[in-house]
Amino acid sequence: MASSDKRKAEEGLAEPSETAKRPRVDETEADAPAKLSLKLEILERAKRTLQQKKEFLAAAKKAQAAAAAAASTPAPRQEQAPAVAEPGAGRSQKPAVGTAEEEAPADEGAFFDPEIGHRGGRRMDQRRRGGLQFVEEGKFQKQAEISRLRASPAPAPVPAVEWWDARLLTDKTSYGAAAEGEPSIREERITHLIEHPVLIDPPGEAPLPPPQPLMLTKKEKKKMRTQNRQAREKEKQELIRQGLLEPPPPKVKISNLSRVLGEEAAADPTAIETEVRRQMGERAAAHEDRNLARKLTPAEAREKKLRKLLGDPEADPTTSVSLYKVGSLARPQLKFKVSLNAQENHMTGVGLAVEGEFTLVVVEGPPKAQRRYVNDSGTVLKPSFRKFRVETLRNAAAAKAFLGQYNLSHYWDLAEASVPE
């Protein structure tokens, strides 16, 4: 029987049993009231958790604000009572579903100390203070002026009696406070001694003279001229490269005619050659004009020659004087040589020829002309003679009297006292 039923069931021909014929009831419909109450409880718990989070965020914001205020102006410490949590608010309940909710952190506002401050608040305050702070115009100038005014001492009042006069006055408080009939000055204090104050260097002392220029040889001077010319040419090329100066036209000659002009020279060689020769003539004429412009006039050439012979009169304002003691100048040839040499060297002075004695020649002029037969030499402020001449006198007294007219009688004394070597 059992085997036949099993066979029918396998073949799909068996009749449904009682359990199979009974209608199937859905488990979700049976547990619907229980699951609805569970969802409401979860929603309530989630709502309370969200409310706690909002309260915690509000307390954290208040703590940050209090930390910023405490960093700027610290407030006295106040005792705060710990906040009392609502019953059941922090109690964690195991949910019916397998997921667990995170526990809400406790309120930190109750444990905040405003004197210590908040680390995050301090960092925010430092960032806030580290911004750009612009200085008003003229602030430091005013500070410098105030410091200078404070540093500069006030001028001392003018005393009634100076300290160097108080030693000599009878009354040291006033110049004219002595009684009538009494001397106001203590003359016993005045002695023949002279007080020399300490020498103080002047504040505006003249600077030291510049060093003398280095004397160059002819080869070195030529090298310096070449270097200066190359420097000028390089500067000119730089100006042309920058467009500040117009480049000069090409320097065309007969030798480089075909290389410079190229096809133009082959097109009309006669006209091109004529133009090139005209340009060559213009360049030669310009060269001659430059030479004439640099050439000295006869007056300038004479002045240059005198400057070379006599030296620069502005460099040394004094005049060199030399005394020459020579033998007799009775012969006219000797007088002519002495006079001509002095005139050619642009020297002034006088020659005193005394009969039977020596001849004294006084010469004023540059040192280059005073090299031989020097008896005595020196410098004077200005020359005493306008030109050179030779005077023949009878005796030494007449010669000394002649020099006395120019306040130079001591020249004769020097010549008489000298001994020839």
Coordinates of C-alpha atoms in Angstrom, one line a residue:
M1 CA 0.0 0.0 0.0
A2 CA 2.7 2.3 1.0
S3 CA 4.8 1.4 -2.0
S4 CA 1.8 2.0 -4.4
D5 CA 1.2 5.4 -2.9
K6 CA 4.8 6.3 -3.2
R7 CA 4.8 5.2 -6.8
K8 CA 1.7 7.3 -7.5
A9 CA 3.2 10.3 -5.9
E10 CA 6.3 10.0 -8.0
E11 CA 4.1 9.6 -11.1
G12 CA 2.1 12.7 -10.0
L13 CA -1.1 10.7 -9.7
A14 CA -1.3 10.6 -5.9
E15 CA -4.2 12.4 -4.2
P16 CA -3.3 15.4 -2.0
S17 CA -3.1 14.7 1.6
E18 CA -4.9 16.7 4.3
T19 CA -1.9 18.8 5.1
A20 CA -1.4 19.4 1.4
K21 CA -5.0 20.4 1.0
R22 CA -4.9 22.8 4.0
P23 CA -4.4 26.5 2.9
R24 CA -0.8 27.9 3.7
V25 CA -0.7 30.9 6.1
D26 CA 2.0 33.6 5.5
E27 CA 4.3 34.1 8.5
T28 CA 4.7 37.9 7.8
E29 CA 1.0 38.4 8.2
A30 CA 1.0 36.6 11.5
D31 CA 4.0 38.6 12.9
A32 CA 2.9 42.0 11.5
P33 CA 1.8 43.6 14.9
A34 CA 5.1 42.5 16.6
K35 CA 7.3 43.9 13.8
L36 CA 5.4 47.2 13.7
S37 CA 6.0 47.8 17.4
L38 CA 9.7 46.9 16.9
K39 CA 10.1 49.5 14.1
L40 CA 8.5 52.3 16.2
E41 CA 10.8 51.5 19.1
I42 CA 13.9 51.7 16.7
L43 CA 12.6 55.1 15.3
E44 CA 12.2 56.4 18.8
R45 CA 15.7 55.4 19.8
A46 CA 17.2 56.9 16.6
K47 CA 15.3 60.1 17.3
R48 CA 16.8 60.3 20.8
T49 CA 20.3 59.6 19.4
L50 CA 19.9 62.4 16.8
Q51 CA 18.8 64.8 19.5
Q52 CA 21.8 63.9 21.6
K53 CA 24.1 64.5 18.7
K54 CA 22.6 68.0 18.1
E55 CA 23.0 68.9 21.7
F56 CA 26.7 67.7 21.6
L57 CA 27.4 69.8 18.5
A58 CA 25.8 72.9 20.1
A59 CA 27.9 72.4 23.3
A60 CA 31.1 72.0 21.2
K61 CA 30.4 75.3 19.4
K62 CA 29.8 77.0 22.7
A63 CA 33.1 75.6 24.0
Q64 CA 35.0 76.9 21.0
A65 CA 33.5 80.4 21.4
A66 CA 34.4 80.4 25.1
A67 CA 38.0 79.3 24.3
A68 CA 38.4 82.2 21.8
A69 CA 37.1 84.6 24.4
A70 CA 39.3 83.1 27.1
A71 CA 42.4 83.4 24.9
S72 CA 42.0 87.2 24.5
T73 CA 40.8 88.0 28.0
P74 CA 41.1 85.2 30.5
A75 CA 38.1 84.9 32.7
P76 CA 38.1 83.7 36.4
R77 CA 37.5 80.1 36.9
Q78 CA 33.9 79.2 37.7
E79 CA 32.8 76.0 39.2
Q80 CA 30.3 74.2 37.0
A81 CA 28.1 71.4 38.2
P82 CA 28.2 68.3 36.0
A83 CA 25.3 68.1 33.7
V84 CA 22.7 65.5 34.6
A85 CA 21.8 63.3 31.7
E86 CA 18.2 62.4 31.1
P87 CA 17.2 59.0 32.5
G88 CA 17.6 56.4 29.9
A89 CA 19.2 58.8 27.5
G90 CA 22.7 57.3 27.7
R91 CA 21.4 53.8 28.3
S92 CA 22.2 51.5 25.4
Q93 CA 19.5 49.0 24.6
K94 CA 20.1 46.0 22.4
P95 CA 18.0 46.2 19.3
A96 CA 15.9 43.3 18.3
V97 CA 17.5 43.4 14.8
G98 CA 21.1 42.2 14.5
T99 CA 22.6 45.8 13.8
A100 CA 24.0 47.8 16.8
E101 CA 23.8 51.6 17.2
E102 CA 26.9 53.7 18.2
E103 CA 26.9 55.1 21.7
A104 CA 26.7 58.9 21.8
P105 CA 29.7 60.6 23.4
A106 CA 29.2 62.5 26.6
D107 CA 28.9 66.3 26.7
E108 CA 32.5 67.8 27.0
G109 CA 31.2 71.3 27.9
A110 CA 31.0 70.3 31.6
F111 CA 34.7 69.5 31.7
F112 CA 36.0 72.6 29.8
D113 CA 38.5 74.9 31.7
P114 CA 38.5 78.4 30.1
E115 CA 41.9 79.3 31.7
I116 CA 43.6 76.5 29.8
G117 CA 41.9 77.3 26.6
H118 CA 41.0 75.2 23.6
R119 CA 43.8 74.0 21.4
G120 CA 41.8 74.3 18.2
G121 CA 40.6 77.8 19.4
R122 CA 44.2 78.9 20.0
R123 CA 45.2 77.7 16.6
M124 CA 42.3 79.6 15.0
D125 CA 43.2 82.7 17.1
Q126 CA 46.9 82.5 16.0
R127 CA 45.9 82.2 12.3
R128 CA 43.6 85.2 12.8
R129 CA 46.3 87.3 14.4
G130 CA 48.9 86.2 11.7
G131 CA 47.1 88.2 8.9
L132 CA 48.5 91.2 7.1
Q133 CA 48.6 94.4 9.2
F134 CA 49.3 97.5 7.0
V135 CA 51.2 100.4 8.5
E136 CA 49.9 103.9 8.1
E137 CA 52.0 106.2 6.0
G138 CA 54.4 108.4 8.0
K139 CA 54.2 106.3 11.1
F140 CA 57.9 105.5 11.3
Q141 CA 58.9 109.0 10.3
K142 CA 56.9 110.4 13.2
Q143 CA 58.6 107.9 15.6
A144 CA 62.0 108.9 14.3
E145 CA 61.2 112.6 14.8
I146 CA 60.0 111.9 18.3
S147 CA 63.2 109.9 19.2
R148 CA 65.4 112.7 17.7
L149 CA 63.6 115.3 19.8
R150 CA 64.0 113.3 22.9
A151 CA 67.7 112.6 22.2
S152 CA 68.6 116.2 21.4
P153 CA 69.3 118.1 24.6
A154 CA 67.8 121.4 25.3
P155 CA 70.1 124.4 24.9
A156 CA 71.7 125.4 28.1
P157 CA 70.8 128.9 29.4
V158 CA 73.3 131.7 28.9
P159 CA 75.2 132.2 32.2
A160 CA 75.5 135.6 33.7
V161 CA 79.3 135.2 33.9
E162 CA 81.4 133.0 31.8
W163 CA 83.6 130.5 33.6
W164 CA 86.8 131.9 32.2
D165 CA 85.9 135.4 33.4
A166 CA 84.8 134.3 36.9
R167 CA 88.4 133.8 38.0
L168 CA 89.2 137.4 37.2
L169 CA 86.1 139.1 38.6
T170 CA 85.7 140.3 42.2
D171 CA 82.0 139.3 42.1
K172 CA 81.6 136.0 40.3
T173 CA 77.9 136.5 39.8
S174 CA 77.9 139.6 37.6
Y175 CA 80.3 141.7 35.5
G176 CA 79.4 145.0 37.1
A177 CA 78.2 144.2 40.6
A178 CA 81.3 145.5 42.4
A179 CA 80.8 148.3 44.9
E180 CA 81.7 151.9 43.9
G181 CA 85.4 152.6 44.2
E182 CA 86.4 148.9 44.3
P183 CA 88.0 147.3 41.3
S184 CA 85.8 144.8 39.6
I185 CA 88.8 142.8 38.2
R186 CA 91.4 141.0 40.3
E187 CA 94.5 142.1 38.6
E188 CA 96.8 139.8 40.6
R189 CA 95.3 136.9 38.7
I190 CA 96.6 138.3 35.4
T191 CA 100.1 137.0 34.6
H192 CA 102.5 137.1 31.6
L193 CA 101.7 133.4 30.8
I194 CA 99.7 132.6 27.7
E195 CA 97.2 129.7 27.8
H196 CA 97.3 127.6 24.7
P197 CA 94.1 125.7 24.2
V198 CA 94.1 122.1 22.9
L199 CA 94.2 122.1 19.1
I200 CA 91.1 120.7 17.5
D201 CA 91.0 119.5 13.9
P202 CA 88.7 121.7 11.8
P203 CA 85.5 119.9 10.7
G204 CA 85.8 121.0 7.1
E205 CA 89.4 120.2 6.5
A206 CA 90.5 120.2 2.8
P207 CA 90.9 116.8 1.3
L208 CA 94.3 115.4 0.4
P209 CA 95.7 116.3 -3.0
P210 CA 95.0 113.6 -5.6
P211 CA 97.9 111.3 -6.6
Q212 CA 100.2 112.3 -9.4
P213 CA 99.4 110.7 -12.7
L214 CA 101.6 107.9 -13.8
M215 CA 104.2 108.8 -16.4
L216 CA 103.8 106.6 -19.5
T217 CA 106.4 105.8 -22.1
K218 CA 105.7 106.5 -25.8
K219 CA 104.8 102.8 -26.4
E220 CA 102.4 102.8 -23.5
K221 CA 100.8 106.1 -24.7
K222 CA 100.3 104.6 -28.2
K223 CA 98.7 101.5 -26.6
M224 CA 96.3 103.7 -24.5
R225 CA 95.3 105.6 -27.6
T226 CA 94.5 102.4 -29.5
Q227 CA 92.5 101.0 -26.6
N228 CA 90.5 104.3 -26.3
R229 CA 89.8 104.3 -30.0
Q230 CA 88.6 100.6 -29.9
A231 CA 86.3 101.4 -26.9
R232 CA 84.7 104.4 -28.8
E233 CA 84.2 102.2 -31.9
K234 CA 82.6 99.4 -29.8
E235 CA 80.3 101.9 -28.1
K236 CA 79.3 103.3 -31.6
Q237 CA 78.5 99.7 -32.8
E238 CA 76.4 99.1 -29.8
L239 CA 74.3 102.2 -30.4
I240 CA 73.8 101.2 -34.1
R241 CA 72.8 97.7 -33.0
Q242 CA 70.2 99.2 -30.6
G243 CA 68.8 101.4 -33.3
L244 CA 69.8 104.7 -31.6
L245 CA 72.3 105.7 -34.3
E246 CA 71.9 105.4 -38.0
P247 CA 74.5 103.1 -39.5
P248 CA 77.1 104.8 -41.8
P249 CA 76.9 104.2 -45.5
P250 CA 79.3 101.5 -46.9
K251 CA 82.8 102.7 -47.6
V252 CA 83.1 102.0 -51.3
K253 CA 86.5 102.2 -53.0
I254 CA 87.8 101.2 -56.4
S255 CA 89.4 98.1 -55.0
N256 CA 86.1 96.8 -53.4
L257 CA 83.7 98.2 -56.0
S258 CA 82.5 94.9 -57.4
R259 CA 82.4 93.1 -54.1
V260 CA 80.3 95.8 -52.3
L261 CA 77.9 96.8 -55.1
G262 CA 77.7 93.5 -57.0
E263 CA 75.1 93.6 -59.8
E264 CA 74.8 97.4 -59.6
A265 CA 78.5 97.7 -60.6
A266 CA 78.0 95.4 -63.6
A267 CA 74.8 97.3 -64.8
D268 CA 76.5 100.7 -65.3
P269 CA 80.2 100.6 -64.4
T270 CA 81.0 104.1 -65.6
A271 CA 78.4 105.9 -63.5
I272 CA 79.2 103.7 -60.5
E273 CA 82.9 104.5 -60.8
T274 CA 82.2 108.2 -61.0
E275 CA 80.0 108.0 -57.9
V276 CA 82.6 106.0 -56.0
R277 CA 85.4 108.5 -56.9
R278 CA 83.1 111.4 -55.8
Q279 CA 82.6 109.6 -52.4
M280 CA 86.4 109.1 -52.1
G281 CA 87.0 112.8 -52.7
E282 CA 84.4 113.7 -50.1
R283 CA 86.1 111.5 -47.5
A284 CA 89.5 112.9 -48.2
A285 CA 88.2 116.4 -48.0
A286 CA 86.5 115.6 -44.6
H287 CA 89.8 114.2 -43.4
E288 CA 91.6 117.3 -44.3
D289 CA 89.0 119.5 -42.7
R290 CA 89.3 117.5 -39.4
N291 CA 93.1 117.9 -39.5
L292 CA 92.7 121.7 -40.0
A293 CA 90.2 121.9 -37.2
R294 CA 92.7 120.2 -34.9
K295 CA 95.7 122.2 -36.1
L296 CA 96.8 125.0 -33.7
T297 CA 96.8 128.6 -34.7
P298 CA 100.2 130.4 -34.7
A299 CA 99.3 132.0 -31.4
E300 CA 98.3 128.7 -29.8
A301 CA 101.4 127.0 -31.1
R302 CA 103.6 129.8 -29.7
E303 CA 101.8 129.5 -26.3
K304 CA 102.2 125.7 -26.4
K305 CA 105.9 126.1 -27.1
L306 CA 106.3 128.6 -24.3
R307 CA 104.4 126.3 -21.9
K308 CA 106.7 123.4 -22.8
L309 CA 109.8 125.6 -22.3
L310 CA 108.8 127.5 -19.2
G311 CA 106.4 125.1 -17.6
D312 CA 102.8 125.7 -16.4
P313 CA 102.7 129.1 -14.6
E314 CA 99.5 128.2 -12.8
A315 CA 101.0 125.1 -11.2
D316 CA 103.7 127.1 -9.3
P317 CA 102.9 130.8 -8.8
T318 CA 106.4 131.6 -7.5
T319 CA 109.4 132.6 -9.6
S320 CA 112.8 130.9 -9.4
V321 CA 115.8 133.3 -9.0
S322 CA 119.4 132.4 -9.7
L323 CA 122.6 134.4 -9.1
Y324 CA 125.6 133.8 -11.4
K325 CA 129.0 135.1 -10.4
V326 CA 131.2 135.3 -13.5
G327 CA 134.4 137.0 -14.5
S328 CA 134.7 140.2 -16.5
L329 CA 132.2 140.9 -19.2
A330 CA 134.3 143.7 -20.8
R331 CA 134.2 142.0 -24.2
P332 CA 131.1 142.7 -26.2
Q333 CA 130.8 139.1 -27.4
L334 CA 130.4 137.9 -23.8
K335 CA 127.7 140.4 -23.1
F336 CA 125.9 139.4 -26.2
K337 CA 125.9 135.7 -25.3
V338 CA 124.7 136.4 -21.8
S339 CA 121.9 138.6 -23.0
L340 CA 120.9 136.4 -25.9
N341 CA 120.7 133.2 -23.8
A342 CA 118.5 135.0 -21.2
Q343 CA 116.2 136.3 -23.9
E344 CA 115.9 133.0 -25.7
N345 CA 114.9 131.3 -22.4
H346 CA 112.4 134.1 -21.7
M347 CA 114.2 135.1 -18.5
T348 CA 114.3 138.4 -16.8
G349 CA 117.0 140.0 -14.6
V350 CA 120.1 142.1 -14.8
G351 CA 123.8 141.7 -15.2
L352 CA 126.1 144.0 -13.2
A353 CA 129.6 144.3 -14.6
V354 CA 131.9 146.2 -12.3
E355 CA 135.3 147.4 -13.6
G356 CA 138.1 145.5 -12.0
E357 CA 135.8 143.1 -10.2
F358 CA 133.5 140.2 -11.0
T359 CA 130.2 140.4 -12.8
L360 CA 126.9 139.5 -11.0
V361 CA 124.2 138.1 -13.2
V362 CA 120.7 138.0 -11.6
V363 CA 118.3 135.7 -13.6
E364 CA 114.6 135.1 -13.0
G365 CA 112.9 132.4 -14.8
P366 CA 112.0 128.7 -15.1
P367 CA 114.3 126.1 -13.5
K368 CA 115.1 124.5 -16.9
A369 CA 117.2 127.6 -17.8
Q370 CA 119.0 127.8 -14.6
R371 CA 121.5 124.9 -14.6
R372 CA 125.0 126.2 -14.8
Y373 CA 127.1 128.7 -12.9
V374 CA 124.6 128.8 -10.0
N375 CA 125.9 130.9 -7.1
D376 CA 122.6 131.0 -5.1
S377 CA 119.0 130.1 -6.1
G378 CA 115.6 130.4 -4.5
T379 CA 112.1 131.5 -5.2
V380 CA 110.3 134.9 -4.9
L381 CA 106.7 135.8 -5.1
K382 CA 107.0 137.8 -8.3
P383 CA 109.8 138.8 -10.6
S384 CA 111.5 142.2 -10.0
F385 CA 112.7 142.9 -13.6
R386 CA 110.7 143.2 -16.8
K387 CA 113.5 142.0 -19.1
F388 CA 117.1 141.1 -19.1
R389 CA 119.9 143.7 -19.7
V390 CA 123.5 144.2 -18.8
E391 CA 124.6 147.3 -16.8
T392 CA 128.3 148.4 -16.6
L393 CA 129.1 150.2 -13.3
R394 CA 132.2 151.8 -11.9
N395 CA 132.5 150.1 -8.5
A396 CA 130.9 147.8 -6.0
A397 CA 129.1 150.6 -4.2
A398 CA 127.3 151.7 -7.4
A399 CA 126.3 148.0 -8.1
K400 CA 124.9 147.6 -4.6
A401 CA 123.1 151.0 -4.9
F402 CA 121.6 149.8 -8.2
L403 CA 120.3 146.6 -6.7
G404 CA 119.0 148.6 -3.7
Q405 CA 116.5 150.3 -6.0
Y406 CA 114.7 146.9 -6.3
N407 CA 115.3 145.9 -2.6
L408 CA 117.9 143.3 -3.8
S409 CA 121.1 144.7 -2.3
H410 CA 121.7 141.4 -0.5
Y411 CA 122.3 139.7 -3.8
W412 CA 125.6 141.6 -4.1
D413 CA 126.6 140.6 -0.5
L414 CA 125.9 136.9 -1.4
A415 CA 128.1 137.2 -4.5
E416 CA 131.0 138.8 -2.5
A417 CA 130.8 136.2 0.2
S418 CA 130.8 133.2 -2.2
V419 CA 134.1 131.4 -2.9
P420 CA 134.6 129.8 -6.2
E421 CA 135.2 126.0 -6.1

